[in-house]
Short mmCIF file of C-alpha atoms in Angstrom, two decimals:
data_model
loop_
_atom_site.label_atom_id
_atom_site.label_comp_id
_atom_site.label_asym_id
_atom_site.label_seq_id
_atom_site.Cartn_x
_atom_site.Cartn_y
_atom_site.Cartn_z
CA MET A 1 -14.22 12.89 14.87
CA ALA A 2 -11.89 10.14 16.06
CA PRO A 3 -9.68 10.84 19.08
CA ASP A 4 -6.12 11.88 18.32
CA LEU A 5 -3.32 9.35 18.71
CA THR A 6 0.16 9.58 20.13
CA THR A 7 3.11 7.34 19.38
CA ASP A 8 6.89 7.42 19.50
CA VAL A 9 7.47 6.88 15.80
CA LEU A 10 5.03 7.42 12.93
CA VAL A 11 5.94 5.77 9.63
CA ILE A 12 4.00 6.99 6.60
CA GLY A 13 3.89 4.31 3.91
CA ALA A 14 4.17 0.53 4.29
CA GLY A 15 6.45 -0.25 1.36
CA PRO A 16 9.75 -2.04 1.91
CA SER A 17 11.66 0.94 3.32
CA GLY A 18 8.78 1.97 5.60
CA SER A 19 8.39 -1.55 6.97
CA MET A 20 12.16 -1.76 7.50
CA ALA A 21 12.29 1.50 9.43
CA ALA A 22 9.24 0.50 11.47
CA LYS A 23 10.68 -2.91 12.28
CA TRP A 24 14.09 -1.67 13.39
CA ALA A 25 12.61 1.15 15.46
CA ALA A 26 10.28 -1.30 17.22
CA LYS A 27 13.05 -3.83 17.70
CA ALA A 28 15.00 -1.12 19.53
CA GLY A 29 12.09 -0.54 21.88
CA ALA A 30 10.14 2.34 20.33
CA ARG A 31 6.35 2.41 20.00
CA VAL A 32 5.70 2.50 16.26
CA LEU A 33 2.61 3.20 14.18
CA MET A 34 2.88 2.57 10.43
CA ILE A 35 0.10 3.88 8.20
CA GLU A 36 -0.69 2.81 4.63
CA LYS A 37 -3.15 4.62 2.39
CA ARG A 38 -4.00 1.55 0.34
CA GLN A 39 -6.28 -1.24 1.46
CA GLU A 40 -3.67 -3.89 0.73
CA ILE A 41 0.04 -3.66 1.46
CA GLY A 42 2.10 -4.36 -1.66
CA SER A 43 -0.78 -4.07 -4.09
CA PRO A 44 -1.13 -2.91 -6.79
CA VAL A 45 2.48 -3.71 -7.65
CA ARG A 46 4.48 -0.90 -9.20
CA CYS A 47 7.75 -2.59 -9.91
CA GLY A 48 9.73 -4.62 -12.44
CA GLU A 49 10.28 -7.12 -9.60
CA GLY A 50 13.99 -7.70 -10.15
CA MET A 51 16.33 -7.20 -7.21
CA SER A 52 19.89 -7.91 -6.14
CA LYS A 53 20.31 -10.20 -3.16
CA ASP A 54 23.63 -9.68 -1.37
CA TRP A 55 22.21 -7.04 0.99
CA LEU A 56 19.23 -9.00 2.32
CA ALA A 57 20.89 -10.76 5.27
CA ASP A 58 22.41 -7.47 6.43
CA VAL A 59 19.01 -5.90 7.02
CA GLY A 60 17.47 -9.07 8.44
CA ILE A 61 15.34 -10.25 5.49
CA LYS A 62 15.12 -14.02 5.09
CA PRO A 63 14.45 -15.62 1.70
CA GLY A 64 10.82 -16.67 1.48
CA ARG A 65 8.02 -17.61 -0.84
CA TRP A 66 8.20 -14.14 -2.40
CA ILE A 67 11.07 -15.38 -4.59
CA ASN A 68 9.94 -16.45 -8.08
CA VAL A 69 13.26 -17.16 -9.69
CA GLU A 70 16.93 -16.93 -8.75
CA VAL A 71 18.71 -15.80 -11.90
CA GLU A 72 22.30 -16.61 -12.86
CA GLY A 73 23.06 -13.36 -14.59
CA ALA A 74 22.00 -10.44 -16.70
CA ARG A 75 22.27 -9.95 -20.46
CA ILE A 76 22.78 -6.49 -21.90
CA TYR A 77 21.60 -6.12 -25.51
CA SER A 78 23.08 -3.34 -27.62
CA PRO A 79 20.86 -1.67 -30.27
CA SER A 80 22.12 -4.13 -32.92
CA GLU A 81 21.49 -6.84 -30.30
CA LYS A 82 25.02 -7.85 -29.53
CA VAL A 83 24.83 -9.46 -26.11
CA PHE A 84 27.07 -8.82 -23.15
CA GLU A 85 26.55 -11.26 -20.33
CA ILE A 86 27.04 -10.30 -16.72
CA ASN A 87 27.25 -13.27 -14.42
CA GLU A 88 27.34 -13.68 -10.70
CA LYS A 89 31.12 -14.01 -10.61
CA HIS A 90 31.86 -10.43 -11.54
CA ALA A 91 28.61 -8.78 -10.60
CA GLY A 92 27.45 -10.63 -7.50
CA ASN A 93 25.59 -7.69 -6.06
CA GLU A 94 23.70 -6.79 -9.22
CA VAL A 95 22.39 -10.29 -9.84
CA GLY A 96 19.69 -11.85 -7.80
CA TYR A 97 16.01 -12.61 -7.68
CA VAL A 98 12.87 -11.96 -9.61
CA VAL A 99 10.24 -11.59 -6.93
CA GLU A 100 6.55 -11.39 -6.19
CA ARG A 101 6.61 -7.80 -4.96
CA ASP A 102 3.24 -7.86 -3.22
CA GLU A 103 4.30 -10.95 -1.26
CA PHE A 104 7.65 -9.34 -0.47
CA ASP A 105 6.06 -6.15 0.85
CA LYS A 106 3.60 -8.15 2.95
CA GLN A 107 6.40 -10.27 4.43
CA LEU A 108 8.29 -7.13 5.47
CA ALA A 109 5.12 -5.75 7.05
CA ILE A 110 4.66 -9.08 8.90
CA ASP A 111 8.26 -8.86 10.13
CA ALA A 112 7.49 -5.35 11.40
CA ALA A 113 4.24 -6.47 13.03
CA ASN A 114 6.11 -9.30 14.76
CA GLU A 115 8.30 -6.68 16.43
CA GLY A 116 5.22 -4.93 17.76
CA VAL A 117 4.55 -2.33 15.07
CA GLU A 118 0.92 -1.21 14.86
CA ILE A 119 -0.33 -1.04 11.27
CA ARG A 120 -3.34 0.88 9.96
CA LEU A 121 -4.61 0.41 6.42
CA LYS A 122 -6.71 2.87 4.41
CA THR A 123 -4.98 5.57 6.38
CA ALA A 124 -3.45 8.43 4.41
CA ALA A 125 -1.41 11.38 5.63
CA THR A 126 -3.12 14.60 4.57
CA GLY A 127 -0.79 17.09 6.20
CA ILE A 128 2.11 17.53 8.55
CA LEU A 129 1.94 18.81 12.14
CA LYS A 130 4.54 21.38 13.08
CA GLU A 131 5.26 23.10 16.39
CA ASN A 132 8.01 25.68 16.86
CA GLY A 133 9.56 24.59 13.58
CA SER A 134 9.67 20.89 14.50
CA VAL A 135 7.60 18.17 12.88
CA VAL A 136 5.47 16.60 15.62
CA GLY A 137 3.36 14.16 13.62
CA ALA A 138 0.85 14.18 10.81
CA LYS A 139 -2.78 14.83 10.06
CA VAL A 140 -4.25 11.57 8.80
CA LYS A 141 -7.49 10.32 7.31
CA GLN A 142 -8.69 6.80 8.01
CA PHE A 143 -11.94 5.49 6.50
CA GLY A 144 -12.92 9.08 5.82
CA THR A 145 -12.29 10.31 9.37
CA THR A 146 -9.58 12.89 9.97
CA PHE A 147 -7.47 13.02 13.12
CA ASP A 148 -3.98 13.92 14.33
CA VAL A 149 -1.22 11.44 15.05
CA ARG A 150 1.36 13.04 17.34
CA ALA A 151 4.80 11.46 17.16
CA LYS A 152 8.27 12.18 18.50
CA VAL A 153 9.69 11.12 15.15
CA THR A 154 7.85 11.14 11.80
CA ILE A 155 9.23 9.12 8.89
CA ALA A 156 8.04 9.78 5.33
CA ALA A 157 8.35 6.61 3.27
CA ASP A 158 5.53 7.49 0.90
CA GLY A 159 7.16 6.42 -2.32
CA PHE A 160 7.87 8.00 -5.66
CA GLU A 161 4.80 10.26 -5.53
CA SER A 162 5.81 11.50 -2.08
CA GLN A 163 4.14 14.65 -0.89
CA VAL A 164 4.90 14.39 2.80
CA GLY A 165 8.52 15.43 2.32
CA ARG A 166 7.45 18.53 0.45
CA TRP A 167 4.80 19.36 3.04
CA ALA A 168 7.46 19.15 5.74
CA GLY A 169 9.69 21.53 3.80
CA LEU A 170 12.22 19.34 2.03
CA PRO A 171 12.57 19.93 -1.72
CA THR A 172 11.97 16.46 -3.15
CA ASN A 173 11.06 17.80 -6.60
CA ILE A 174 12.80 16.17 -9.54
CA ALA A 175 13.85 17.45 -12.94
CA LEU A 176 12.40 15.93 -16.10
CA ARG A 177 15.70 14.37 -17.01
CA ASP A 178 15.80 12.77 -13.57
CA MET A 179 12.65 10.71 -14.05
CA ASP A 180 11.77 7.71 -16.15
CA THR A 181 8.16 6.93 -16.91
CA CYS A 182 7.62 3.19 -16.93
CA LEU A 183 5.16 0.65 -18.21
CA GLN A 184 5.27 -3.11 -17.94
CA TYR A 185 3.18 -6.07 -19.01
CA ARG A 186 3.28 -9.42 -17.33
CA MET A 187 3.18 -11.78 -20.30
CA THR A 188 2.52 -15.47 -20.56
CA ASN A 189 3.34 -17.82 -23.45
CA VAL A 190 6.62 -16.02 -24.13
CA ASP A 191 10.05 -17.54 -24.84
CA CYS A 192 11.98 -16.12 -21.88
CA ASP A 193 15.10 -17.61 -20.31
CA VAL A 194 14.66 -18.08 -16.58
CA ARG A 195 18.43 -17.94 -16.10
CA TYR A 196 18.73 -14.28 -17.06
CA CYS A 197 17.34 -10.82 -16.60
CA ASP A 198 17.59 -9.10 -20.00
CA PHE A 199 18.15 -5.40 -20.71
CA TYR A 200 17.83 -3.73 -24.13
CA LEU A 201 19.55 -0.37 -24.57
CA GLY A 202 19.39 2.46 -27.08
CA LYS A 203 16.69 4.25 -29.02
CA VAL A 204 14.22 1.45 -28.31
CA ALA A 205 13.90 3.17 -24.92
CA PRO A 206 15.35 6.71 -24.96
CA GLY A 207 17.04 7.47 -21.66
CA GLY A 208 16.05 4.12 -20.20
CA TYR A 209 15.85 0.50 -21.24
CA VAL A 210 13.53 -2.38 -22.02
CA TRP A 211 13.65 -5.17 -19.45
CA ILE A 212 12.65 -8.81 -19.43
CA PHE A 213 12.50 -10.28 -15.93
CA PRO A 214 11.47 -13.95 -16.03
CA LYS A 215 9.03 -15.09 -13.35
CA ALA A 216 8.71 -18.72 -14.47
CA GLU A 217 9.05 -20.76 -17.67
CA GLY A 218 7.02 -18.89 -20.28
CA LEU A 219 6.09 -16.06 -17.90
CA ALA A 220 7.94 -12.74 -17.71
CA ASN A 221 7.67 -9.08 -16.84
CA VAL A 222 8.27 -7.15 -20.05
CA GLY A 223 8.71 -3.48 -19.30
CA ILE A 224 10.17 -0.17 -20.35
CA GLY A 225 11.46 3.02 -18.79
CA VAL A 226 11.76 6.20 -20.87
CA GLN A 227 13.33 9.45 -19.69
CA VAL A 228 10.60 12.09 -19.42
CA SER A 229 12.83 14.81 -20.93
CA GLN A 230 13.05 12.75 -24.12
CA ILE A 231 9.27 12.43 -24.47
CA LYS A 232 7.28 14.78 -26.67
CA GLY A 233 3.76 13.44 -26.86
CA MET A 234 1.22 11.38 -24.98
CA ALA A 235 1.50 7.71 -23.97
CA GLU A 236 5.00 7.36 -25.39
CA ALA A 237 6.09 4.77 -22.83
CA ARG A 238 3.27 2.53 -24.07
CA SER A 239 4.04 3.18 -27.75
CA TYR A 240 7.73 2.38 -27.31
CA LEU A 241 6.99 -0.81 -25.39
CA ASP A 242 4.36 -2.00 -27.87
CA ARG A 243 6.73 -1.31 -30.75
CA TRP A 244 9.52 -3.25 -29.07
CA ILE A 245 7.25 -6.23 -28.43
CA ASP A 246 6.01 -6.16 -32.05
CA HIS A 247 9.60 -6.47 -33.25
CA HIS A 248 10.46 -9.43 -31.01
CA PRO A 249 8.56 -12.57 -32.03
CA ALA A 250 9.48 -14.38 -28.79
CA TYR A 251 7.33 -11.81 -26.97
CA ALA A 252 4.91 -10.69 -29.70
CA LYS A 253 3.28 -14.12 -29.51
CA GLY A 254 2.72 -13.74 -25.76
CA LYS A 255 -0.43 -12.73 -23.97
CA LYS A 256 -0.71 -9.95 -21.42
CA ILE A 257 -2.12 -10.82 -18.03
CA ASP A 258 -1.19 -7.72 -16.05
CA MET A 259 -0.18 -4.13 -16.62
CA VAL A 260 1.91 -2.00 -14.28
CA GLY A 261 2.99 1.63 -14.56
CA GLY A 262 4.87 4.16 -12.55
CA GLY A 263 7.50 6.80 -12.19
CA VAL A 264 11.10 6.09 -11.26
CA SER A 265 13.46 8.81 -10.12
CA ILE A 266 16.92 8.71 -11.66
CA ALA A 267 18.05 11.72 -9.68
CA PRO A 268 21.21 12.67 -7.80
CA PRO A 269 21.11 12.09 -4.04
CA MET A 270 19.08 14.68 -2.11
CA LYS A 271 21.06 17.32 -0.24
CA GLN A 272 19.01 16.99 2.94
CA THR A 273 16.75 14.23 4.23
CA VAL A 274 16.30 15.26 7.87
CA LEU A 275 14.47 18.04 9.73
CA ASP A 276 13.70 18.46 13.42
CA GLY A 277 11.49 15.45 14.23
CA PHE A 278 11.41 14.26 10.62
CA MET A 279 13.17 11.92 8.20
CA VAL A 280 12.42 11.07 4.57
CA LEU A 281 13.30 7.64 3.24
CA GLY A 282 13.41 5.34 0.21
CA ASP A 283 11.90 6.36 -3.15
CA ALA A 284 10.47 9.43 -1.40
CA ALA A 285 14.07 10.48 -0.65
CA ARG A 286 15.12 9.72 -4.25
CA MET A 287 17.33 6.83 -3.16
CA ILE A 288 16.73 4.82 -6.34
CA ASP A 289 19.91 3.87 -8.20
CA PRO A 290 19.87 6.28 -11.18
CA LEU A 291 21.59 3.77 -13.44
CA THR A 292 19.52 0.65 -12.83
CA GLY A 293 16.29 2.16 -11.52
CA GLY A 294 16.43 -0.28 -8.61
CA GLY A 295 15.17 1.10 -5.31
CA ILE A 296 14.40 -1.79 -2.98
CA ALA A 297 17.91 -2.52 -1.71
CA ASN A 298 18.76 1.13 -1.07
CA GLY A 299 15.40 1.77 0.57
CA CYS A 300 15.80 -1.19 2.92
CA ILE A 301 19.42 -0.41 3.79
CA ALA A 302 18.52 3.20 4.59
CA GLY A 303 15.33 2.01 6.32
CA LYS A 304 17.26 -0.02 8.87
CA ILE A 305 19.47 2.98 9.67
CA CYS A 306 16.43 5.26 9.80
CA GLY A 307 14.50 3.03 12.22
CA THR A 308 17.51 2.52 14.47
CA VAL A 309 18.18 6.27 14.68
CA ALA A 310 14.48 6.98 15.29
CA ALA A 311 14.53 4.67 18.33
CA GLU A 312 17.70 6.31 19.64
CA ALA A 313 16.05 9.72 19.36
CA VAL A 314 13.00 8.44 21.24
CA HIS A 315 15.11 6.97 24.05
CA SER A 316 17.26 10.08 24.42
CA GLY A 317 14.20 12.34 24.41
CA ASP A 318 15.76 14.45 21.68
CA ALA A 319 14.50 14.16 18.10
CA SER A 320 16.18 17.31 16.89
CA LYS A 321 17.83 17.46 13.52
CA LYS A 322 21.17 17.21 15.28
CA VAL A 323 20.33 13.74 16.61
CA LEU A 324 18.56 12.55 13.45
CA ASP A 325 21.59 13.63 11.41
CA LYS A 326 23.02 10.25 12.36
CA TYR A 327 20.60 8.80 9.81
CA GLU A 328 21.64 11.34 7.21
CA LYS A 329 25.30 10.48 7.73
CA GLY A 330 24.60 6.75 7.95
CA TRP A 331 22.79 6.37 4.64
CA ARG A 332 25.26 8.65 2.89
CA VAL A 333 28.20 6.54 4.01
CA ARG A 334 26.49 3.43 2.62
CA LEU A 335 24.88 4.79 -0.55
CA GLU A 336 25.78 8.33 -1.55
CA GLU A 337 29.00 7.84 -3.49
CA LYS A 338 27.51 5.15 -5.71
CA LEU A 339 24.27 7.07 -6.18
CA TYR A 340 26.17 10.14 -7.31
CA ARG A 341 28.56 8.25 -9.57
CA ASN A 342 25.73 6.32 -11.18
CA TRP A 343 23.76 9.52 -11.66
CA LEU A 344 26.72 11.03 -13.53
CA ALA A 345 26.99 7.87 -15.62
CA LYS A 346 23.25 8.05 -16.34
CA GLU A 347 23.59 11.68 -17.44
CA LYS A 348 26.11 10.55 -20.06
CA LEU A 349 24.48 7.29 -21.08
CA THR A 350 21.15 8.96 -21.81
CA THR A 351 22.83 11.09 -24.48
CA LEU A 352 24.56 8.26 -26.37
CA SER A 353 23.69 7.25 -29.91
CA ASP A 354 22.83 3.68 -30.87
CA GLU A 355 26.16 3.49 -32.65
CA THR A 356 28.03 4.33 -29.46
CA PHE A 357 26.04 1.79 -27.43
CA ASP A 358 26.98 -0.83 -30.01
CA LYS A 359 30.65 0.08 -29.67
CA ILE A 360 30.51 -0.10 -25.88
CA VAL A 361 28.92 -3.55 -25.85
CA ASP A 362 31.24 -4.71 -28.62
CA ALA A 363 34.28 -3.59 -26.63
CA LEU A 364 33.10 -5.55 -23.61
CA LEU A 365 32.70 -8.80 -25.51
CA GLY A 366 35.62 -11.11 -24.88
CA VAL A 367 37.05 -8.92 -22.13
CA LYS A 368 37.48 -10.51 -18.74
CA LEU A 369 36.22 -8.05 -16.17
CA GLU A 370 37.23 -8.85 -12.60
CA LYS A 371 34.52 -6.71 -11.11
CA LEU A 372 31.76 -4.96 -12.97
CA ASN A 373 31.60 -1.25 -12.30
CA VAL A 374 31.50 1.94 -14.30
CA HIS A 375 35.26 2.40 -14.03
CA ASN A 376 36.17 -1.09 -15.29
CA ILE A 377 33.66 -0.90 -18.13
CA LEU A 378 35.09 2.42 -19.31
CA LYS A 379 38.63 1.06 -19.13
CA ALA A 380 37.68 -1.83 -21.37
CA VAL A 381 35.90 0.45 -23.84
CA HIS A 382 38.84 2.87 -23.81
CA GLU A 383 41.22 0.19 -25.02
CA LYS A 384 39.15 -0.58 -28.11
CA TYR A 385 37.34 2.68 -28.86
CA PRO A 386 39.25 5.55 -27.21
CA GLU A 387 37.08 8.12 -29.02
CA VAL A 388 33.97 6.80 -27.23
CA THR A 389 35.40 7.33 -23.77
CA LYS A 390 36.61 10.88 -24.42
CA GLU A 391 33.49 12.33 -22.85
CA PHE A 392 33.84 10.04 -19.87
CA GLU A 393 37.35 11.03 -18.88
CA ALA A 394 36.13 12.29 -15.51
CA PHE A 395 35.32 8.67 -14.60
CA LEU A 396 38.74 7.34 -15.58
CA MET B 1 -5.14 37.71 -18.68
CA PRO B 2 -5.72 34.83 -21.09
CA SER B 3 -7.78 32.04 -19.61
CA LYS B 4 -6.02 28.81 -18.71
CA LYS B 5 -6.23 25.84 -21.02
CA SER B 6 -8.23 22.96 -19.69
CA LEU B 7 -6.51 19.96 -18.15
CA HIS B 8 -8.29 16.64 -18.10
CA ILE B 9 -7.13 13.57 -16.20
CA GLU B 10 -9.02 10.49 -17.33
CA SER B 11 -9.03 8.66 -14.03
CA SER B 12 -12.27 6.70 -14.31
CA GLY B 13 -10.17 3.65 -15.17
CA GLN B 14 -10.58 3.68 -18.94
CA LEU B 15 -7.02 4.91 -19.39
CA CYS B 16 -5.54 5.73 -15.99
CA ILE B 17 -3.73 2.92 -14.17
CA TYR B 18 -3.30 4.95 -10.95
CA CYS B 19 0.48 4.63 -11.06
CA GLY B 20 1.24 8.04 -9.56
CA ALA B 21 3.80 9.10 -12.17
CA CYS B 22 2.02 12.45 -12.64
CA VAL B 23 1.80 12.99 -8.89
CA GLY B 24 5.54 12.53 -8.39
CA ILE B 25 6.66 14.76 -11.24
CA CYS B 26 4.23 17.68 -10.69
CA PRO B 27 6.52 20.61 -9.87
CA LEU B 28 3.74 22.34 -7.94
CA ASN B 29 2.66 19.31 -5.92
CA CYS B 30 -0.93 19.83 -7.00
CA ILE B 31 -1.96 16.37 -8.28
CA TYR B 32 -3.35 13.92 -5.73
CA LEU B 33 -3.75 10.14 -5.89
CA ASP B 34 -6.31 8.51 -3.64
CA GLU B 35 -6.08 4.80 -4.56
CA THR B 36 -8.36 4.89 -7.58
CA ARG B 37 -9.01 8.57 -7.98
CA ILE B 38 -6.70 11.27 -9.27
CA THR B 39 -7.52 14.91 -8.71
CA PHE B 40 -5.62 18.13 -9.23
CA ASP B 41 -5.90 21.64 -7.86
CA GLU B 42 -7.32 23.73 -10.66
CA LYS B 43 -6.16 26.95 -9.02
CA ILE B 44 -2.52 25.94 -8.49
CA CYS B 45 -2.01 24.08 -11.79
CA THR B 46 -0.29 26.23 -14.44
CA ARG B 47 -0.89 23.72 -17.29
CA CYS B 48 2.86 23.21 -17.65
CA GLU B 49 2.04 19.87 -19.34
CA ILE B 50 4.83 17.97 -17.60
CA CYS B 51 2.34 15.41 -16.28
CA VAL B 52 1.07 14.84 -19.83
CA ARG B 53 4.54 13.68 -20.84
CA ALA B 54 5.12 11.70 -17.65
CA CYS B 55 1.89 9.67 -17.97
CA PRO B 56 2.88 6.29 -19.45
CA VAL B 57 -0.56 5.57 -20.86
CA GLY B 58 -1.78 8.96 -22.15
CA ALA B 59 -4.51 9.55 -19.60
CA ILE B 60 -3.84 13.27 -19.26
CA GLU B 61 -4.85 15.76 -21.92
CA ILE B 62 -4.55 19.50 -22.22
CA GLY B 63 -6.85 21.37 -24.56
#
């Protein structure tokens, strides 16, 4: 039996949001231990590897060798494959990089280590420690040995499959319609365009989309997300993706060199993310954008707030919910409105027919949008196809 | 009481890609992922079959 450990802040999970929280807590003077159940941070990758870029400087992430490609824009393909192009001018924050996620995660962990964070690999949380209703750390298992880590503040950043939040008493469960099941191949010898991230909508991917994120000339991530509530049988994500590839010669001729799967929450924001001595963060707190399925930016933005508040709690000697509520308020101010609006939009979009998707994309062609958001898109569609936007009146 | 159906998670690597989709969606929090091993709690599991649908590669079967 290994001796128990004590620390100021325990971060469970060394993904981007965990490393962010750890780094900012350490930077503010707290003693931080970050644990990771895998043997390698960032691997295996579970990600489409596309991300926006306008938020990076804000949270202190410098561009590095983790960037594969800087794209100029995104192309949205309707079911009949009409193409609507989104470029940097009117969608700056949604356009960005295709990245090497394992490199990215490692760089963030290095940044955290450079601020003094202690990192332990092959170390999984197996339970939560509670005293008088407060979370006071976690039971962990490292190389098969179980011991307690006592912490003033415990942060659960354990990803989509989070269990720590539920152990602590926060309902992080998600409904079937609030999850996409995803599968992706990295394919070589394909005809991709390194200037664009491509998205294919409609029945090719019920309740989700097919994506092409180019990593280099001839090399791309080709993936799919399908809403679980629209799935009836087994392995449907794979069947849909294989069918899509078969119908697109530019990709059917390619060769697969990697395969990635995973779950993505497309849920409304959680009602509560803080308990006495405890915060939940990132994918574990369902902070993924329900419209795009992107989670890195939100996780990192919330991670900085989370780490900063954790350090404040340590310094003040009070890690009660009242103090940690500053994190709850902080991330909500930055992210909640958009998360909720995009969740509502997702709820509608996942019910649309192919015909309606075609009309929406058709209406957007030739329209000059100043800024790309749900409201402006609906306005443009309303002018050409008022019957399509009837159901969306709440957004207008 | 009728006996429960059997649930089988093929996690020897022939089908399973250890992505954790089943773990995250399980409403009873009874599926566990340990890098390259997936287990579930036989006693808690109600065979609701949600994980079967959530698995992107068809590694979970209920009989």
